[in-house]
Structure formats: C-alpha cells, structure tokens
Amino acid sequence: MSRLLAAPGGGTVRVPVPVRWYEPWPVSTGSPGPTLLWLHGGGFFRGGLDQPEAHDVARSLAARGVRVATVDYRLAPPPGLGLVAGRLMPSRSRYPGALDDVVTAYGEVADRSPEGVIVGGASAGACLAAAATLRTIDEGRPPVGAVFAYGFFHPAHPRMAEARHRSGGHRGLSHARWALDVMNRNYAGSRTALADRLAFPGGHDLTGFPRTLVVNAERDNMRASGDVFAGELADAGVDVRHHVLPGTRHAFLNRPRLAEYAHTVSLVAEWTRGG
C-alpha cells in the first residue's frame, strides 16, 4: 500500500506506508485471533516505530499470543512552524495525512487477518485509532474492536477537575490545557479540520463503534478527555471496559520496566483474545 508525497521540484511521488509485523511467539498451531493494529503517540508530530510505546509494546503483546502490526504514519510538523512548515519539512503532513496512512495500513492488515482487526493506540495514537475506526465504519469495513491507552479525543481538552489527578512535574507545563490545545490545532491545520469528527471523534456520533477497552492514567491532564470519551461510547451503546490505573502518569507504556506497563500489556492481551 502507498501514499502520495510532494516531490522535489513539484508534483507528487507515491511511497509505501511502512507496516511492521509482530507474529505471536512461541509459535502456536492455534488461531492467533484478530490482529491488533497499534499506533504510537507523540502529539501527532513526533515518535516512530522504534520507540518503546510502539516496538516494545508490540513485542510484549506478541509474547502473549497477540498478532500485532504497527504503522509508521506521517507526522505533522512541530508546532510553531506555521506556513513555512511545507518548505522546511515537505515529508510531513497535517490532517488528514496520518489518518490516510493508518487507513491504508488497515486495508493491508485486514487482508491478512481473517479473524478481523482491532485498532488501538496510545495518546495521540489513540485519537488516530478512534478516527480510523469511524472512517472504516463509514467505508463498510469496521474493526472488531478498539483499544485506547491514555488517549485524548476532543479538539479542546476538558479540564481535569481534581488537582490531585492533574499532570505533575514537567508535564504540568508541557501538558497544560493551553499547550495541548496548541498541539491539536497544529495537527488539524484549520478551524474546519479541528471540528471534523475524523480529526477528533470526541463529541460526535459514535454509532457502530465496536467493543472498546479504555485504559487511562490517574494523574494525567489528558485523562479528562479519555474519561469523557469512554462515557460517550457507553452512551452510544458500545460495550466499553474502562480502567483508570491508580498512581500512573501519562506515557507509561514508554517505560517497559514499570509495573503498570506489564499490567496494561497483560490487560490488552487478555481483552484482545476475548477475555
């Protein structure tokens, strides 16, 4: 599968969307079940296939019997570059570039997954996974499930009411609501896109969404959006399992030695296999 990028000197060039596969091990003669299409986070503008939140998570899930595919989707330019981003970083793309790549990869994964696809991700990857779920529902090829780890889903971040549940340390600043809203606007690129249900699914019709697992960090400013979205899914009649892990902070899946990393990977593996 491929995507179009701007070519030097004008025009476009078609390049592949990288998909990395992780087969269950040790090898089993039984069915691997659905494939988990897993998306890393990074605020839409950073991250990649080798970061722990992608590679280590996929390896850990494969070791628990889950077939996983990760996607090297296009990143947005860093916030603050404005109109010069296209000249300085021509390979980068705002909405819907990343979503187009994920949906393209979804088609490849679905073709190789007779028992269906579960779409999941962490942080910004969870937002992309939710958007991809809606788009594939629209296209008549929905996933069989969705998994969201400490995701955010709304164009403007809700306020975390209780101070003890807000981000602390350096994330108290970098994950302040105003900074997170700047990140969202940077990814969307326009007011129209910011309001698009396929950019930020929160607050929109979620009819047809498959069964969903939501895992949120307790002390995380983004949890406010994740909690609201879990409620919106439930209100839409979706079968939702919603966990808030005590004492945890955002992006703990980037730290494989943490107990909450192992707990979440086991939780996702069990849920993916129908537990």
Coordinates of C-alpha atoms in Angstrom, one line a residue:
M1 CA 0.0 0.0 0.0
S2 CA 1.2 3.5 -0.6
R3 CA 0.8 7.2 -0.1
L4 CA 1.4 10.4 -2.1
L5 CA 4.1 12.8 -1.0
A6 CA 5.3 16.1 -2.5
A7 CA 8.2 15.5 -4.9
P8 CA 11.3 17.8 -5.2
G9 CA 10.6 20.3 -7.9
G10 CA 6.8 19.9 -7.8
G11 CA 4.3 17.2 -8.3
T12 CA 3.8 14.1 -6.2
V13 CA 5.5 10.8 -5.7
R14 CA 4.0 7.6 -4.4
V15 CA 5.8 5.9 -1.5
P16 CA 4.9 3.0 0.7
V17 CA 3.3 3.2 4.1
P18 CA 5.6 1.2 6.4
V19 CA 3.9 -1.5 8.4
R20 CA 5.9 -3.7 10.9
W21 CA 4.5 -7.1 11.8
Y22 CA 5.0 -9.0 15.1
E23 CA 3.9 -12.6 15.0
P24 CA 2.9 -14.4 18.2
W25 CA 5.7 -16.4 19.8
P26 CA 6.4 -19.0 20.7
V27 CA 4.7 -20.2 17.5
S28 CA 1.3 -21.8 18.2
T29 CA -0.7 -24.1 15.9
G30 CA -3.9 -22.4 17.1
S31 CA -5.5 -19.3 15.6
P32 CA -3.9 -16.0 16.5
G33 CA -7.3 -14.3 16.6
P34 CA -7.7 -10.7 15.5
T35 CA -4.7 -8.6 14.6
L36 CA -4.1 -5.5 16.7
L37 CA -3.2 -2.5 14.5
W38 CA -1.2 -0.5 17.1
L39 CA -0.4 3.3 16.8
H40 CA 2.3 5.1 18.8
G41 CA 1.7 8.5 20.4
G42 CA 3.8 11.7 20.3
G43 CA 1.4 14.6 19.9
F44 CA 1.0 13.9 16.2
F45 CA 4.4 15.4 15.4
R46 CA 7.0 13.0 16.9
G47 CA 7.5 9.3 17.6
G48 CA 8.1 6.3 15.4
L49 CA 8.2 2.5 15.1
D50 CA 11.3 2.1 17.3
Q51 CA 10.0 3.9 20.4
P52 CA 9.0 1.7 23.3
E53 CA 5.4 2.7 23.0
A54 CA 5.4 1.0 19.6
H55 CA 8.2 -1.6 19.4
D56 CA 8.3 -2.8 23.0
V57 CA 4.5 -2.9 23.4
A58 CA 4.2 -4.9 20.1
R59 CA 6.9 -7.4 21.2
S60 CA 5.3 -7.8 24.6
L61 CA 1.9 -8.4 23.2
A62 CA 3.3 -10.9 20.6
A63 CA 4.9 -12.8 23.5
R64 CA 1.4 -13.1 25.0
G65 CA 0.0 -14.6 21.8
V66 CA -1.3 -11.4 20.1
R67 CA -0.5 -10.7 16.4
V68 CA 0.4 -7.0 16.1
A69 CA 1.1 -4.6 13.3
T70 CA 2.5 -1.1 13.8
V71 CA 2.3 1.8 11.3
D72 CA 4.9 4.5 10.5
Y73 CA 2.2 7.1 9.8
R74 CA 3.1 10.6 8.6
L75 CA 3.9 13.1 11.3
A76 CA 2.7 16.7 11.5
P77 CA 5.4 19.5 11.6
P78 CA 6.3 20.6 15.1
P79 CA 4.1 23.3 16.5
G80 CA 5.2 26.9 15.8
L81 CA 6.5 26.5 12.2
G82 CA 3.3 27.9 10.6
L83 CA 3.3 28.4 6.9
V84 CA 7.0 27.6 6.4
A85 CA 6.5 24.0 7.5
G86 CA 5.8 22.9 4.0
R87 CA 9.1 24.2 2.7
L88 CA 11.2 23.1 5.7
M89 CA 9.7 19.7 6.2
P90 CA 7.9 18.6 2.9
S91 CA 7.5 15.0 4.0
R92 CA 5.3 16.0 7.0
S93 CA 1.6 16.5 6.7
R94 CA -1.2 17.8 8.9
Y95 CA -4.7 16.2 9.0
P96 CA -5.7 14.0 7.3
G97 CA -2.2 12.7 6.3
A98 CA -1.7 10.5 9.3
L99 CA -5.2 9.2 9.2
D100 CA -4.9 8.4 5.5
D101 CA -1.8 6.3 6.2
V102 CA -3.4 4.4 9.1
V103 CA -6.5 3.6 6.9
T104 CA -4.2 2.5 4.1
A105 CA -2.3 0.2 6.5
Y106 CA -5.7 -1.0 7.9
G107 CA -6.6 -2.3 4.4
E108 CA -3.3 -4.3 4.2
V109 CA -3.7 -5.7 7.7
A110 CA -7.4 -6.6 7.2
D111 CA -6.5 -8.5 4.0
R112 CA -4.1 -10.7 6.1
S113 CA -6.4 -11.1 9.2
P114 CA -9.2 -13.5 8.6
E115 CA -10.4 -13.0 12.2
G116 CA -10.6 -9.3 11.9
V117 CA -8.6 -6.2 13.1
I118 CA -8.6 -4.4 16.4
V119 CA -7.5 -0.8 16.1
G120 CA -5.6 0.7 19.0
G121 CA -3.1 3.2 20.1
A122 CA -1.6 5.4 22.9
S123 CA -2.1 9.1 23.5
A124 CA -2.3 10.8 20.0
G125 CA -2.2 7.3 18.6
A126 CA -5.4 6.5 20.4
C127 CA -7.1 9.6 18.8
L128 CA -5.9 8.3 15.4
A129 CA -7.2 4.8 16.2
A130 CA -10.6 6.2 17.1
A131 CA -10.7 8.3 13.9
A132 CA -9.7 5.3 11.8
T133 CA -12.4 3.2 13.5
L134 CA -15.0 5.8 12.5
R135 CA -13.7 6.0 8.9
T136 CA -13.6 2.3 8.4
I137 CA -17.2 2.1 9.8
D138 CA -18.2 4.7 7.2
E139 CA -16.5 2.6 4.5
G140 CA -18.3 -0.6 5.5
R141 CA -15.2 -2.5 6.8
P142 CA -15.3 -1.9 10.6
P143 CA -12.8 -3.3 13.0
V144 CA -13.9 -5.9 15.6
G145 CA -12.6 -3.9 18.5
A146 CA -10.7 -0.8 19.7
V147 CA -8.1 -0.2 22.4
F148 CA -7.1 3.2 23.8
A149 CA -4.3 3.8 26.3
Y150 CA -4.3 7.3 27.9
G151 CA -5.8 8.8 24.8
F152 CA -7.4 12.2 24.1
F153 CA -10.2 12.6 21.6
H154 CA -11.6 16.2 21.7
P155 CA -10.5 19.3 19.8
A156 CA -10.3 21.3 23.1
H157 CA -9.1 19.4 26.1
P158 CA -11.5 19.3 29.0
R159 CA -10.3 20.5 32.4
M160 CA -9.3 17.8 35.0
A161 CA -11.4 18.9 37.9
E162 CA -9.4 17.5 40.8
A163 CA -6.0 18.9 41.3
R164 CA -4.6 15.6 42.6
H165 CA -5.5 14.0 39.2
R166 CA -3.7 16.6 37.1
S167 CA -0.3 16.0 35.5
G168 CA 2.7 16.9 37.7
G169 CA 6.3 17.7 37.3
H170 CA 7.5 18.9 33.9
R171 CA 4.2 17.6 32.3
G172 CA 2.4 20.1 34.5
L173 CA 3.6 22.7 31.9
S174 CA 4.1 20.7 28.7
H175 CA 0.7 19.1 29.2
A176 CA -1.1 22.2 30.3
R177 CA -4.5 22.6 28.6
W178 CA -3.4 25.5 26.5
A179 CA -0.3 23.6 25.3
L180 CA -2.4 20.5 24.4
D181 CA -4.9 22.7 22.5
V182 CA -2.0 24.2 20.6
M183 CA -0.9 20.7 19.7
N184 CA -4.4 19.8 18.4
R185 CA -4.6 23.0 16.3
N186 CA -1.2 22.3 14.8
Y187 CA -2.3 18.8 13.8
A188 CA -5.6 19.9 12.4
G189 CA -4.2 22.9 10.5
S190 CA -7.5 24.8 10.3
R191 CA -10.7 25.5 12.2
T192 CA -12.7 23.4 9.8
A193 CA -10.5 20.4 10.3
L194 CA -10.4 20.9 14.1
A195 CA -14.1 20.3 14.2
D196 CA -14.1 17.3 11.8
R197 CA -15.2 14.1 13.5
L198 CA -12.4 12.2 11.7
A199 CA -9.8 14.5 13.3
F200 CA -11.2 14.4 16.8
P201 CA -14.0 12.0 17.3
G202 CA -15.0 13.2 20.8
G203 CA -18.3 14.9 20.9
H204 CA -19.6 13.3 17.7
D205 CA -21.9 10.4 16.8
L206 CA -20.2 7.1 17.7
T207 CA -22.9 4.8 16.4
G208 CA -21.5 1.4 15.2
F209 CA -18.3 1.6 17.3
P210 CA -17.1 -1.9 18.2
R211 CA -16.3 -3.2 21.7
T212 CA -13.7 -1.0 23.3
L213 CA -11.0 -1.2 26.0
V214 CA -10.0 2.2 27.6
V215 CA -7.0 2.4 29.9
N216 CA -6.3 5.8 31.4
A217 CA -3.6 7.1 33.7
E218 CA -4.8 8.5 37.0
R219 CA -2.6 11.6 37.2
D220 CA -2.8 12.9 33.6
N221 CA -4.4 16.0 32.2
M222 CA -5.4 14.0 29.1
R223 CA -7.4 11.7 31.2
A224 CA -10.2 14.2 31.3
S225 CA -10.8 13.7 27.5
G226 CA -10.3 9.9 27.9
D227 CA -12.9 9.7 30.7
V228 CA -15.4 11.8 28.7
F229 CA -14.9 9.7 25.6
A230 CA -15.4 6.5 27.5
G231 CA -18.7 7.9 28.7
E232 CA -19.7 9.0 25.2
L233 CA -19.0 5.4 23.9
A234 CA -21.2 4.0 26.7
D235 CA -24.0 6.4 25.9
A236 CA -23.8 5.3 22.3
G237 CA -24.4 1.7 23.4
V238 CA -20.9 0.5 22.9
D239 CA -19.5 -2.4 25.1
V240 CA -16.8 -0.4 27.0
R241 CA -14.3 -1.6 29.6
H242 CA -12.8 1.5 31.3
H243 CA -9.8 1.2 33.6
V244 CA -8.1 4.1 35.5
L245 CA -4.7 2.8 36.8
P246 CA -4.0 4.2 40.3
G247 CA -0.9 6.4 40.7
T248 CA 0.0 6.3 37.0
R249 CA 1.1 9.1 34.7
H250 CA 0.9 9.8 31.0
A251 CA 3.0 7.7 28.6
F252 CA 3.9 4.9 31.0
L253 CA 4.0 2.5 28.0
N254 CA 7.2 4.2 27.0
R255 CA 8.8 2.7 30.2
P256 CA 8.7 -1.1 29.9
R257 CA 10.2 -1.7 33.3
L258 CA 7.2 -0.1 35.1
A259 CA 4.7 -2.4 36.8
E260 CA 1.9 -0.5 35.1
Y261 CA 3.4 -1.3 31.7
A262 CA 3.3 -5.1 32.3
H263 CA -0.2 -4.8 33.8
T264 CA -1.6 -2.9 30.8
V265 CA 0.1 -5.2 28.2
S266 CA -1.5 -8.2 30.0
L267 CA -4.8 -6.5 30.2
V268 CA -4.8 -5.7 26.5
A269 CA -3.6 -9.2 25.5
E270 CA -6.4 -10.8 27.6
W271 CA -9.1 -8.4 26.2
T272 CA -7.9 -8.9 22.6
R273 CA -8.3 -12.6 22.9
G274 CA -11.8 -12.1 24.1
G275 CA -11.2 -12.2 27.9

